[in-house]
Short mmCIF file of N, CA and C in Angstrom, two decimals:
data_model
loop_
_atom_site.label_atom_id
_atom_site.label_comp_id
_atom_site.label_asym_id
_atom_site.label_seq_id
_atom_site.Cartn_x
_atom_site.Cartn_y
_atom_site.Cartn_z
N MET A 29 -36.27 -17.16 -61.86
CA MET A 29 -35.84 -18.50 -61.56
C MET A 29 -36.40 -19.50 -62.55
N ASP A 30 -37.58 -19.23 -63.06
CA ASP A 30 -38.17 -20.17 -64.01
C ASP A 30 -37.35 -20.22 -65.30
N ALA A 31 -36.82 -19.07 -65.73
CA ALA A 31 -35.98 -19.05 -66.93
C ALA A 31 -34.75 -19.93 -66.71
N TRP A 32 -34.16 -19.86 -65.51
CA TRP A 32 -33.02 -20.72 -65.19
C TRP A 32 -33.44 -22.19 -65.18
N ALA A 33 -34.59 -22.47 -64.60
CA ALA A 33 -35.05 -23.86 -64.53
C ALA A 33 -35.19 -24.45 -65.94
N HIS A 34 -35.63 -23.64 -66.89
CA HIS A 34 -35.71 -24.12 -68.28
C HIS A 34 -34.32 -24.22 -68.90
N LYS A 35 -33.50 -23.21 -68.70
CA LYS A 35 -32.16 -23.17 -69.30
C LYS A 35 -31.29 -24.33 -68.82
N TYR A 36 -31.36 -24.64 -67.53
CA TYR A 36 -30.50 -25.67 -66.93
C TYR A 36 -31.28 -26.94 -66.61
N ALA A 37 -32.38 -27.19 -67.28
CA ALA A 37 -33.30 -28.27 -66.92
C ALA A 37 -32.62 -29.62 -66.70
N ALA A 38 -31.65 -29.97 -67.53
CA ALA A 38 -31.03 -31.28 -67.43
C ALA A 38 -29.92 -31.35 -66.38
N ILE A 39 -29.52 -30.21 -65.85
CA ILE A 39 -28.34 -30.21 -64.97
C ILE A 39 -28.52 -29.53 -63.63
N ALA A 40 -29.66 -28.87 -63.38
CA ALA A 40 -29.82 -28.14 -62.12
C ALA A 40 -31.28 -28.11 -61.70
N HIS A 41 -31.49 -28.00 -60.41
CA HIS A 41 -32.83 -27.82 -59.84
C HIS A 41 -32.88 -26.45 -59.21
N PHE A 42 -34.01 -25.79 -59.30
CA PHE A 42 -34.18 -24.48 -58.70
C PHE A 42 -35.36 -24.56 -57.73
N VAL A 43 -35.10 -24.16 -56.51
CA VAL A 43 -36.05 -24.33 -55.42
C VAL A 43 -36.30 -22.98 -54.76
N CYS A 44 -37.55 -22.62 -54.58
CA CYS A 44 -37.94 -21.42 -53.85
C CYS A 44 -38.60 -21.90 -52.57
N VAL A 45 -38.03 -21.51 -51.43
CA VAL A 45 -38.51 -21.98 -50.14
C VAL A 45 -39.06 -20.80 -49.35
N SER A 46 -40.34 -20.85 -49.03
CA SER A 46 -40.95 -19.81 -48.22
C SER A 46 -40.68 -20.12 -46.75
N CYS A 47 -40.21 -19.13 -46.02
CA CYS A 47 -40.00 -19.28 -44.58
C CYS A 47 -41.20 -18.77 -43.80
N ALA A 48 -42.29 -18.48 -44.52
CA ALA A 48 -43.48 -17.92 -43.89
C ALA A 48 -44.73 -18.75 -44.21
N GLY A 49 -44.54 -20.05 -44.41
CA GLY A 49 -45.68 -20.94 -44.57
C GLY A 49 -46.18 -21.12 -45.99
N PRO A 50 -47.22 -21.96 -46.13
CA PRO A 50 -47.71 -22.35 -47.45
C PRO A 50 -48.40 -21.23 -48.23
N ASP A 51 -49.04 -20.30 -47.54
CA ASP A 51 -49.73 -19.22 -48.25
C ASP A 51 -48.74 -18.37 -49.04
N LEU A 52 -47.61 -18.05 -48.44
CA LEU A 52 -46.61 -17.26 -49.16
C LEU A 52 -45.99 -18.07 -50.29
N ALA A 53 -45.81 -19.36 -50.09
CA ALA A 53 -45.27 -20.21 -51.16
C ALA A 53 -46.22 -20.17 -52.37
N ARG A 54 -47.52 -20.30 -52.12
CA ARG A 54 -48.50 -20.23 -53.21
C ARG A 54 -48.48 -18.86 -53.88
N GLU A 55 -48.36 -17.81 -53.08
CA GLU A 55 -48.32 -16.45 -53.62
C GLU A 55 -47.10 -16.24 -54.51
N PHE A 56 -45.95 -16.75 -54.08
CA PHE A 56 -44.75 -16.62 -54.91
C PHE A 56 -44.89 -17.40 -56.21
N ARG A 57 -45.44 -18.60 -56.15
CA ARG A 57 -45.65 -19.38 -57.37
C ARG A 57 -46.54 -18.58 -58.34
N ARG A 58 -47.59 -17.97 -57.81
CA ARG A 58 -48.52 -17.21 -58.65
C ARG A 58 -47.88 -15.92 -59.16
N ARG A 59 -47.35 -15.09 -58.27
CA ARG A 59 -46.82 -13.78 -58.66
C ARG A 59 -45.59 -13.89 -59.55
N LEU A 60 -44.72 -14.85 -59.28
CA LEU A 60 -43.50 -14.99 -60.06
C LEU A 60 -43.67 -15.96 -61.23
N ARG A 61 -44.86 -16.52 -61.36
CA ARG A 61 -45.17 -17.46 -62.45
C ARG A 61 -44.16 -18.60 -62.51
N LEU A 62 -43.95 -19.23 -61.37
CA LEU A 62 -42.97 -20.31 -61.27
C LEU A 62 -43.64 -21.63 -61.61
N SER A 63 -43.36 -22.13 -62.80
CA SER A 63 -43.95 -23.40 -63.21
C SER A 63 -42.90 -24.51 -63.31
N ALA A 64 -41.64 -24.13 -63.51
CA ALA A 64 -40.58 -25.13 -63.68
C ALA A 64 -39.71 -25.28 -62.43
N CYS A 65 -39.96 -24.46 -61.42
CA CYS A 65 -39.19 -24.52 -60.17
C CYS A 65 -39.99 -25.29 -59.12
N LEU A 66 -39.29 -25.87 -58.18
CA LEU A 66 -39.95 -26.46 -57.02
C LEU A 66 -40.20 -25.32 -56.03
N VAL A 67 -41.44 -25.16 -55.63
CA VAL A 67 -41.79 -24.14 -54.64
C VAL A 67 -42.29 -24.88 -53.42
N THR A 68 -41.69 -24.59 -52.27
CA THR A 68 -42.05 -25.29 -51.04
C THR A 68 -42.00 -24.30 -49.88
N TYR A 69 -42.19 -24.80 -48.66
CA TYR A 69 -42.19 -23.93 -47.50
C TYR A 69 -41.67 -24.67 -46.29
N LEU A 70 -41.29 -23.90 -45.29
CA LEU A 70 -40.87 -24.43 -44.00
C LEU A 70 -41.96 -24.15 -42.99
N ASP A 71 -42.19 -25.11 -42.10
CA ASP A 71 -43.14 -24.90 -41.02
C ASP A 71 -42.59 -23.88 -40.04
N ASP A 72 -43.49 -23.23 -39.31
CA ASP A 72 -43.06 -22.29 -38.27
C ASP A 72 -42.08 -22.96 -37.33
N GLY A 73 -41.08 -22.24 -36.93
CA GLY A 73 -40.09 -22.77 -36.01
C GLY A 73 -38.97 -23.55 -36.67
N HIS A 74 -39.03 -23.74 -37.97
CA HIS A 74 -38.00 -24.50 -38.67
C HIS A 74 -37.23 -23.62 -39.67
N VAL A 75 -37.13 -22.35 -39.37
CA VAL A 75 -36.41 -21.42 -40.23
C VAL A 75 -34.92 -21.72 -40.14
N PRO A 76 -34.23 -21.81 -41.27
CA PRO A 76 -32.79 -22.12 -41.22
C PRO A 76 -32.00 -21.01 -40.54
N SER A 77 -30.92 -21.40 -39.90
CA SER A 77 -30.07 -20.42 -39.21
C SER A 77 -28.94 -19.94 -40.10
N TRP A 78 -28.85 -20.44 -41.33
CA TRP A 78 -27.80 -20.03 -42.26
C TRP A 78 -28.43 -19.67 -43.59
N GLY A 79 -27.66 -19.03 -44.44
CA GLY A 79 -28.13 -18.74 -45.79
C GLY A 79 -28.85 -17.42 -45.90
N GLN A 80 -29.39 -17.21 -47.06
CA GLN A 80 -30.03 -15.95 -47.39
C GLN A 80 -31.53 -16.02 -47.17
N LEU A 81 -32.09 -14.96 -46.65
CA LEU A 81 -33.53 -14.83 -46.53
C LEU A 81 -33.97 -13.66 -47.38
N GLY A 82 -35.07 -13.78 -48.04
CA GLY A 82 -35.55 -12.72 -48.91
C GLY A 82 -34.78 -12.71 -50.21
N CYS A 83 -34.81 -11.62 -50.87
CA CYS A 83 -34.12 -11.50 -52.16
C CYS A 83 -32.74 -10.89 -51.96
N ASN A 84 -32.12 -11.24 -50.85
CA ASN A 84 -30.77 -10.76 -50.56
C ASN A 84 -29.71 -11.61 -51.22
N GLY A 85 -30.09 -12.61 -51.95
CA GLY A 85 -29.13 -13.47 -52.61
C GLY A 85 -29.65 -14.88 -52.74
N PHE A 86 -28.81 -15.73 -53.27
CA PHE A 86 -29.17 -17.12 -53.49
C PHE A 86 -28.17 -18.01 -52.78
N ILE A 87 -28.59 -19.23 -52.51
CA ILE A 87 -27.72 -20.27 -51.98
C ILE A 87 -27.50 -21.24 -53.13
N VAL A 88 -26.26 -21.56 -53.42
CA VAL A 88 -25.94 -22.48 -54.52
C VAL A 88 -25.34 -23.75 -53.92
N LEU A 89 -25.97 -24.88 -54.25
CA LEU A 89 -25.49 -26.19 -53.78
C LEU A 89 -24.84 -26.91 -54.95
N ASP A 90 -23.86 -27.75 -54.64
CA ASP A 90 -23.18 -28.51 -55.69
C ASP A 90 -23.89 -29.84 -55.92
N ALA A 91 -23.27 -30.70 -56.72
CA ALA A 91 -23.88 -31.97 -57.11
C ALA A 91 -24.13 -32.92 -55.94
N ILE A 92 -23.36 -32.77 -54.86
CA ILE A 92 -23.57 -33.65 -53.70
C ILE A 92 -24.30 -32.91 -52.57
N HIS A 93 -24.96 -31.80 -52.93
CA HIS A 93 -25.80 -31.02 -52.03
C HIS A 93 -25.03 -30.29 -50.94
N SER A 94 -23.75 -30.07 -51.16
CA SER A 94 -22.96 -29.25 -50.26
C SER A 94 -23.10 -27.80 -50.69
N VAL A 95 -23.00 -26.89 -49.75
CA VAL A 95 -23.11 -25.47 -50.08
C VAL A 95 -21.86 -25.04 -50.84
N ALA A 96 -22.05 -24.68 -52.10
CA ALA A 96 -20.95 -24.18 -52.92
C ALA A 96 -20.78 -22.68 -52.72
N CYS A 97 -21.88 -21.98 -52.51
CA CYS A 97 -21.86 -20.54 -52.24
C CYS A 97 -23.05 -20.23 -51.34
N ALA A 98 -22.79 -19.79 -50.14
CA ALA A 98 -23.85 -19.53 -49.17
C ALA A 98 -24.53 -18.18 -49.40
N GLU A 99 -23.92 -17.34 -50.20
CA GLU A 99 -24.47 -15.99 -50.35
C GLU A 99 -23.99 -15.37 -51.66
N THR A 100 -24.87 -15.34 -52.65
CA THR A 100 -24.52 -14.67 -53.90
C THR A 100 -24.86 -13.18 -53.76
N ALA A 101 -24.58 -12.44 -54.80
CA ALA A 101 -24.90 -11.01 -54.81
C ALA A 101 -26.40 -10.82 -54.58
N ALA A 102 -26.76 -9.74 -53.93
CA ALA A 102 -28.15 -9.47 -53.56
C ALA A 102 -28.96 -8.93 -54.72
N PHE A 103 -30.04 -9.63 -55.05
CA PHE A 103 -30.93 -9.21 -56.12
C PHE A 103 -31.51 -7.82 -55.87
N LEU A 104 -31.93 -7.56 -54.65
CA LEU A 104 -32.56 -6.27 -54.36
C LEU A 104 -31.60 -5.10 -54.55
N GLN A 105 -30.30 -5.35 -54.47
CA GLN A 105 -29.33 -4.29 -54.68
C GLN A 105 -28.86 -4.21 -56.12
N LEU A 106 -28.63 -5.35 -56.74
CA LEU A 106 -27.90 -5.35 -58.00
C LEU A 106 -28.66 -5.87 -59.21
N ARG A 107 -29.84 -6.35 -59.03
CA ARG A 107 -30.68 -6.85 -60.11
C ARG A 107 -29.94 -7.80 -61.04
N GLU A 108 -29.75 -7.42 -62.30
CA GLU A 108 -29.17 -8.31 -63.31
C GLU A 108 -27.76 -8.77 -62.96
N LEU A 109 -26.98 -7.95 -62.27
CA LEU A 109 -25.65 -8.38 -61.85
C LEU A 109 -25.74 -9.55 -60.87
N ALA A 110 -26.76 -9.54 -60.03
CA ALA A 110 -26.96 -10.67 -59.10
C ALA A 110 -27.25 -11.94 -59.88
N PHE A 111 -28.03 -11.83 -60.94
CA PHE A 111 -28.32 -12.99 -61.77
C PHE A 111 -27.07 -13.48 -62.49
N ALA A 112 -26.24 -12.54 -62.97
CA ALA A 112 -24.99 -12.91 -63.65
C ALA A 112 -24.08 -13.67 -62.69
N HIS A 113 -24.09 -13.28 -61.40
CA HIS A 113 -23.29 -13.96 -60.38
C HIS A 113 -23.73 -15.42 -60.26
N VAL A 114 -25.04 -15.62 -60.11
CA VAL A 114 -25.58 -16.98 -59.97
C VAL A 114 -25.26 -17.81 -61.22
N GLU A 115 -25.46 -17.24 -62.40
CA GLU A 115 -25.22 -17.98 -63.63
C GLU A 115 -23.76 -18.38 -63.78
N ALA A 116 -22.84 -17.52 -63.37
CA ALA A 116 -21.41 -17.86 -63.44
C ALA A 116 -21.12 -19.07 -62.56
N LEU A 117 -21.74 -19.13 -61.38
CA LEU A 117 -21.53 -20.25 -60.47
C LEU A 117 -22.16 -21.54 -61.01
N VAL A 118 -23.41 -21.46 -61.45
CA VAL A 118 -24.10 -22.64 -61.96
C VAL A 118 -23.41 -23.16 -63.23
N ASP A 119 -23.00 -22.25 -64.11
CA ASP A 119 -22.29 -22.67 -65.32
C ASP A 119 -21.03 -23.45 -64.97
N ALA A 120 -20.27 -22.96 -63.99
CA ALA A 120 -19.03 -23.65 -63.60
C ALA A 120 -19.33 -25.02 -63.00
N LEU A 121 -20.33 -25.10 -62.13
CA LEU A 121 -20.69 -26.38 -61.53
C LEU A 121 -21.21 -27.36 -62.59
N ALA A 122 -22.02 -26.86 -63.50
CA ALA A 122 -22.58 -27.71 -64.54
C ALA A 122 -21.51 -28.26 -65.47
N ALA A 123 -20.45 -27.48 -65.68
CA ALA A 123 -19.35 -27.92 -66.54
C ALA A 123 -18.39 -28.85 -65.80
N GLY A 124 -18.64 -29.07 -64.51
CA GLY A 124 -17.78 -29.94 -63.73
C GLY A 124 -16.51 -29.27 -63.26
N GLY A 125 -16.46 -27.97 -63.41
CA GLY A 125 -15.26 -27.24 -63.01
C GLY A 125 -15.36 -26.68 -61.61
N ARG A 126 -14.31 -25.98 -61.25
CA ARG A 126 -14.30 -25.31 -59.95
C ARG A 126 -15.04 -23.98 -60.06
N LEU A 127 -15.49 -23.48 -58.94
CA LEU A 127 -16.16 -22.18 -58.94
C LEU A 127 -15.17 -21.10 -59.33
N PRO A 128 -15.63 -20.11 -60.08
CA PRO A 128 -14.72 -19.02 -60.45
C PRO A 128 -14.31 -18.22 -59.22
N ARG A 129 -13.10 -17.69 -59.26
CA ARG A 129 -12.61 -16.90 -58.13
C ARG A 129 -13.36 -15.59 -57.99
N VAL A 130 -13.77 -15.00 -59.11
CA VAL A 130 -14.57 -13.78 -59.08
C VAL A 130 -15.72 -13.92 -60.06
N CYS A 131 -16.80 -13.20 -59.78
CA CYS A 131 -17.99 -13.22 -60.63
C CYS A 131 -18.57 -11.81 -60.71
N PRO A 132 -19.31 -11.53 -61.76
CA PRO A 132 -20.03 -10.25 -61.79
C PRO A 132 -20.92 -10.14 -60.55
N GLY A 133 -21.02 -8.94 -60.00
CA GLY A 133 -21.86 -8.72 -58.83
C GLY A 133 -21.14 -8.84 -57.50
N GLN A 134 -19.88 -9.24 -57.51
CA GLN A 134 -19.14 -9.36 -56.25
C GLN A 134 -18.46 -8.05 -55.89
N LEU A 135 -18.36 -7.82 -54.58
CA LEU A 135 -17.58 -6.70 -54.08
C LEU A 135 -16.12 -7.09 -54.06
N PHE A 136 -15.23 -6.11 -54.12
CA PHE A 136 -13.79 -6.39 -54.11
C PHE A 136 -13.04 -5.22 -53.49
N ARG A 137 -11.76 -5.47 -53.24
CA ARG A 137 -10.80 -4.44 -52.86
C ARG A 137 -9.64 -4.57 -53.83
N LEU A 138 -9.18 -3.43 -54.38
CA LEU A 138 -8.04 -3.45 -55.29
C LEU A 138 -6.76 -3.68 -54.51
N ARG A 139 -5.84 -4.46 -55.10
CA ARG A 139 -4.56 -4.74 -54.45
C ARG A 139 -3.51 -5.00 -55.52
N GLY A 140 -2.27 -4.75 -55.19
CA GLY A 140 -1.15 -5.12 -56.04
C GLY A 140 -1.05 -4.41 -57.37
N LEU A 141 -1.66 -3.24 -57.48
CA LEU A 141 -1.55 -2.49 -58.73
C LEU A 141 -0.13 -1.97 -58.90
N PRO A 142 0.33 -1.82 -60.14
CA PRO A 142 1.69 -1.33 -60.37
C PRO A 142 1.86 0.10 -59.83
N PRO A 143 3.10 0.50 -59.60
CA PRO A 143 3.37 1.82 -58.99
C PRO A 143 2.61 2.97 -59.65
N ARG A 144 2.46 2.92 -60.94
CA ARG A 144 1.78 4.00 -61.66
C ARG A 144 0.34 4.18 -61.19
N TYR A 145 -0.30 3.09 -60.74
CA TYR A 145 -1.70 3.13 -60.29
C TYR A 145 -1.84 2.82 -58.80
N ALA A 146 -0.74 2.84 -58.08
CA ALA A 146 -0.73 2.42 -56.67
C ALA A 146 -1.70 3.20 -55.80
N SER A 147 -2.04 4.41 -56.16
CA SER A 147 -2.96 5.20 -55.33
C SER A 147 -4.36 4.57 -55.28
N ALA A 148 -4.68 3.70 -56.23
CA ALA A 148 -5.99 3.03 -56.23
C ALA A 148 -6.00 1.78 -55.36
N ASN A 149 -4.83 1.29 -54.94
CA ASN A 149 -4.79 0.11 -54.07
C ASN A 149 -5.59 0.38 -52.80
N GLY A 150 -6.36 -0.60 -52.38
CA GLY A 150 -7.17 -0.47 -51.17
C GLY A 150 -8.58 0.04 -51.43
N GLN A 151 -8.84 0.58 -52.62
CA GLN A 151 -10.19 1.06 -52.92
C GLN A 151 -11.12 -0.12 -53.16
N HIS A 152 -12.40 0.08 -52.83
CA HIS A 152 -13.42 -0.96 -52.96
C HIS A 152 -14.35 -0.65 -54.12
N GLY A 153 -14.97 -1.72 -54.62
CA GLY A 153 -15.92 -1.54 -55.71
C GLY A 153 -16.69 -2.80 -56.01
N LEU A 154 -17.26 -2.83 -57.21
CA LEU A 154 -18.14 -3.89 -57.64
C LEU A 154 -17.68 -4.41 -59.00
N ILE A 155 -17.64 -5.73 -59.15
CA ILE A 155 -17.28 -6.34 -60.43
C ILE A 155 -18.51 -6.28 -61.33
N LEU A 156 -18.36 -5.62 -62.48
CA LEU A 156 -19.48 -5.42 -63.40
C LEU A 156 -19.58 -6.46 -64.49
N GLY A 157 -18.42 -6.96 -64.94
CA GLY A 157 -18.49 -7.86 -66.07
C GLY A 157 -17.38 -8.88 -66.10
N LYS A 158 -17.59 -9.90 -66.92
CA LYS A 158 -16.63 -10.98 -67.09
C LYS A 158 -15.35 -10.47 -67.72
N ALA A 159 -14.34 -11.29 -67.62
CA ALA A 159 -13.04 -10.94 -68.18
C ALA A 159 -13.14 -10.81 -69.70
N ALA A 160 -12.50 -9.79 -70.22
CA ALA A 160 -12.41 -9.58 -71.66
C ALA A 160 -11.33 -10.49 -72.22
N ALA A 161 -11.12 -10.45 -73.51
CA ALA A 161 -10.12 -11.29 -74.16
C ALA A 161 -8.73 -11.08 -73.57
N ASP A 162 -8.46 -9.87 -73.09
CA ASP A 162 -7.16 -9.59 -72.50
C ASP A 162 -7.07 -10.00 -71.03
N GLY A 163 -8.14 -10.61 -70.48
CA GLY A 163 -8.13 -11.09 -69.11
C GLY A 163 -8.51 -10.05 -68.07
N ARG A 164 -8.82 -8.86 -68.50
CA ARG A 164 -9.18 -7.80 -67.55
C ARG A 164 -10.69 -7.82 -67.28
N TRP A 165 -11.04 -7.49 -66.03
CA TRP A 165 -12.43 -7.45 -65.59
C TRP A 165 -12.91 -6.01 -65.54
N GLN A 166 -14.16 -5.79 -65.96
CA GLN A 166 -14.78 -4.46 -65.88
C GLN A 166 -15.27 -4.27 -64.45
N VAL A 167 -14.84 -3.21 -63.79
CA VAL A 167 -15.21 -2.95 -62.40
C VAL A 167 -15.62 -1.49 -62.25
N GLN A 168 -16.33 -1.22 -61.15
CA GLN A 168 -16.65 0.16 -60.81
C GLN A 168 -16.26 0.38 -59.36
N LEU A 169 -15.45 1.40 -59.13
CA LEU A 169 -15.04 1.74 -57.78
C LEU A 169 -16.19 2.43 -57.06
N ARG A 170 -16.11 2.46 -55.76
CA ARG A 170 -17.14 3.11 -54.96
C ARG A 170 -17.29 4.58 -55.35
N SER A 171 -16.22 5.18 -55.81
CA SER A 171 -16.24 6.58 -56.24
C SER A 171 -17.03 6.78 -57.53
N GLY A 172 -17.35 5.68 -58.24
CA GLY A 172 -18.06 5.76 -59.50
C GLY A 172 -17.15 5.55 -60.70
N GLN A 173 -15.86 5.60 -60.49
CA GLN A 173 -14.90 5.42 -61.59
C GLN A 173 -14.93 3.97 -62.06
N ARG A 174 -14.96 3.79 -63.39
CA ARG A 174 -14.93 2.44 -63.98
C ARG A 174 -13.53 2.16 -64.50
N LEU A 175 -13.10 0.91 -64.26
CA LEU A 175 -11.76 0.48 -64.67
C LEU A 175 -11.84 -0.91 -65.27
N ARG A 176 -10.77 -1.31 -65.95
CA ARG A 176 -10.57 -2.70 -66.37
C ARG A 176 -9.29 -3.16 -65.68
N VAL A 177 -9.41 -4.19 -64.85
CA VAL A 177 -8.26 -4.64 -64.06
C VAL A 177 -8.05 -6.14 -64.22
N GLN A 178 -6.85 -6.57 -63.91
CA GLN A 178 -6.51 -7.99 -63.99
C GLN A 178 -7.02 -8.72 -62.76
N LEU A 179 -7.25 -10.02 -62.93
CA LEU A 179 -7.78 -10.86 -61.86
C LEU A 179 -6.94 -10.75 -60.58
N GLU A 180 -5.62 -10.78 -60.73
CA GLU A 180 -4.78 -10.76 -59.53
C GLU A 180 -4.88 -9.47 -58.73
N ASN A 181 -5.53 -8.45 -59.28
CA ASN A 181 -5.70 -7.18 -58.57
C ASN A 181 -7.04 -7.08 -57.84
N LEU A 182 -7.84 -8.14 -57.90
CA LEU A 182 -9.15 -8.15 -57.26
C LEU A 182 -9.14 -9.06 -56.05
N ASP A 183 -9.36 -8.49 -54.88
CA ASP A 183 -9.44 -9.26 -53.65
C ASP A 183 -10.89 -9.27 -53.20
N THR A 184 -11.58 -10.40 -53.41
CA THR A 184 -12.99 -10.50 -53.02
C THR A 184 -13.16 -11.04 -51.61
N GLY A 185 -12.07 -11.44 -50.98
CA GLY A 185 -12.15 -11.98 -49.63
C GLY A 185 -12.16 -10.93 -48.55
N GLU A 186 -11.71 -9.75 -48.86
CA GLU A 186 -11.62 -8.68 -47.87
C GLU A 186 -12.26 -7.44 -48.46
N THR A 187 -13.55 -7.24 -48.16
CA THR A 187 -14.25 -6.10 -48.72
C THR A 187 -14.45 -4.99 -47.71
N GLY A 188 -13.84 -5.12 -46.53
CA GLY A 188 -13.90 -4.04 -45.56
C GLY A 188 -15.26 -3.84 -44.92
N GLY A 189 -16.10 -4.88 -44.93
CA GLY A 189 -17.41 -4.75 -44.30
C GLY A 189 -18.31 -3.76 -45.01
N LEU A 190 -18.19 -3.65 -46.31
CA LEU A 190 -18.94 -2.65 -47.06
C LEU A 190 -20.29 -3.19 -47.51
N GLU A 191 -21.15 -3.52 -46.56
CA GLU A 191 -22.44 -4.08 -46.91
C GLU A 191 -23.25 -3.14 -47.78
N ASP A 192 -23.06 -1.83 -47.59
CA ASP A 192 -23.84 -0.88 -48.38
C ASP A 192 -23.15 -0.49 -49.68
N CYS A 193 -21.97 -0.97 -49.91
CA CYS A 193 -21.22 -0.59 -51.11
C CYS A 193 -21.97 -0.98 -52.36
N GLY A 194 -22.50 -2.19 -52.40
CA GLY A 194 -23.23 -2.63 -53.58
C GLY A 194 -24.43 -1.76 -53.85
N ALA A 195 -25.15 -1.36 -52.80
CA ALA A 195 -26.33 -0.53 -53.00
C ALA A 195 -25.93 0.82 -53.57
N ASN A 196 -24.85 1.41 -53.06
CA ASN A 196 -24.40 2.70 -53.57
C ASN A 196 -24.00 2.60 -55.02
N ILE A 197 -23.27 1.57 -55.37
CA ILE A 197 -22.83 1.40 -56.75
C ILE A 197 -24.00 1.05 -57.63
N ALA A 198 -24.93 0.24 -57.12
CA ALA A 198 -26.09 -0.14 -57.91
C ALA A 198 -26.88 1.08 -58.34
N GLU A 199 -27.00 2.07 -57.47
CA GLU A 199 -27.69 3.30 -57.85
C GLU A 199 -26.96 3.96 -59.00
N ASP A 200 -25.62 3.94 -58.96
CA ASP A 200 -24.83 4.56 -60.01
C ASP A 200 -24.98 3.85 -61.34
N VAL A 201 -25.15 2.55 -61.34
CA VAL A 201 -25.27 1.82 -62.61
C VAL A 201 -26.73 1.65 -63.02
N GLY A 202 -27.62 2.32 -62.31
CA GLY A 202 -29.01 2.37 -62.73
C GLY A 202 -29.86 1.20 -62.30
N ALA A 203 -29.45 0.45 -61.29
CA ALA A 203 -30.26 -0.68 -60.84
C ALA A 203 -31.52 -0.15 -60.16
N ASP A 204 -32.63 -0.79 -60.41
CA ASP A 204 -33.90 -0.43 -59.83
C ASP A 204 -34.10 -1.30 -58.59
N VAL A 205 -33.98 -0.70 -57.41
CA VAL A 205 -34.06 -1.47 -56.17
C VAL A 205 -35.48 -1.41 -55.63
N GLU A 206 -36.08 -2.59 -55.47
CA GLU A 206 -37.44 -2.68 -54.92
C GLU A 206 -37.41 -3.57 -53.68
N ALA A 207 -38.32 -3.33 -52.76
CA ALA A 207 -38.45 -4.20 -51.59
C ALA A 207 -39.62 -5.15 -51.78
N TYR A 208 -39.42 -6.40 -51.47
CA TYR A 208 -40.53 -7.34 -51.50
C TYR A 208 -41.27 -7.25 -50.17
N GLU A 209 -42.56 -7.59 -50.18
CA GLU A 209 -43.38 -7.48 -48.98
C GLU A 209 -43.06 -8.57 -47.97
N GLN A 210 -42.68 -9.73 -48.43
CA GLN A 210 -42.42 -10.86 -47.55
C GLN A 210 -41.03 -11.40 -47.82
N GLU A 211 -40.50 -12.20 -46.88
CA GLU A 211 -39.20 -12.82 -47.09
C GLU A 211 -39.35 -14.27 -47.51
N THR A 212 -38.44 -14.69 -48.38
CA THR A 212 -38.36 -16.10 -48.76
C THR A 212 -36.90 -16.46 -48.84
N THR A 213 -36.63 -17.72 -48.87
CA THR A 213 -35.28 -18.19 -49.11
C THR A 213 -35.27 -18.75 -50.51
N LEU A 214 -34.36 -18.29 -51.34
CA LEU A 214 -34.23 -18.80 -52.69
C LEU A 214 -32.98 -19.65 -52.73
N MET A 215 -33.14 -20.87 -53.17
CA MET A 215 -32.03 -21.79 -53.21
C MET A 215 -31.82 -22.31 -54.62
N VAL A 216 -30.60 -22.43 -55.00
CA VAL A 216 -30.27 -23.01 -56.29
C VAL A 216 -29.47 -24.27 -56.03
N GLU A 217 -29.93 -25.40 -56.56
CA GLU A 217 -29.23 -26.65 -56.37
C GLU A 217 -28.74 -27.12 -57.74
N ALA A 218 -27.45 -27.12 -57.91
CA ALA A 218 -26.90 -27.57 -59.19
C ALA A 218 -26.44 -29.01 -59.04
N ARG A 219 -26.76 -29.82 -60.04
CA ARG A 219 -26.30 -31.20 -60.04
C ARG A 219 -25.68 -31.50 -61.41
N VAL A 220 -24.70 -32.35 -61.42
CA VAL A 220 -24.04 -32.70 -62.69
C VAL A 220 -24.59 -34.03 -63.15
#
C-alpha cells in the first residue's frame, strides 16, 4: 500500500483500518512499513457491517467518498493479480473515467462464444491480464486452460458462486497464499 501511496500521492489516499484496536494498527504500520498511508483503527463494537476484512480484498472509494468497488480480488488468493485489480480501478478513477467493466483478478463466466468454441460457454475462470492490442483478454479457465477472449465473452456478474475458484486457479498460476495472523480492513480512497 505504501508503494501505491507514493505512486498516486497527488490523486489518492490509502488507508489501513484495524478492526482489532490500536495495537494491531501499530503492528501493521511497523510490519508493513507503512509511512505514506494513513493507519487507523476502530474501537471495539464499531466494526463495519460491509466491505472486506483482512486481506480478502480492498474497498475502493471514489472522489466523493462513495463506494466504487466494495470488494476487489483477494490478496491472499491472488497476490499480484489482486494488486493489478486495484490499480486498474484507481487508474480509471484518477483519470476521471468510468470503472472498467473487467479487471485482472476478477472471476468470470464465458458466454456468447461463436459456434466453433461454443462448448466453452458457461465455463468459469480468472482474468489474468489486460486487453492486448487486438482487444482480447488473457484468461485462465478453472480447468487450467489459458485463452485470449474478447470482452463481450466475459461475464463477471455471474460467477456461479465460485468463491474457491480464484484459490484453485491461483495455485495453478503459482500464487503464494499466506494467512495473516490478524484481520484488518484495507481501504483505498481515490480522489480526483
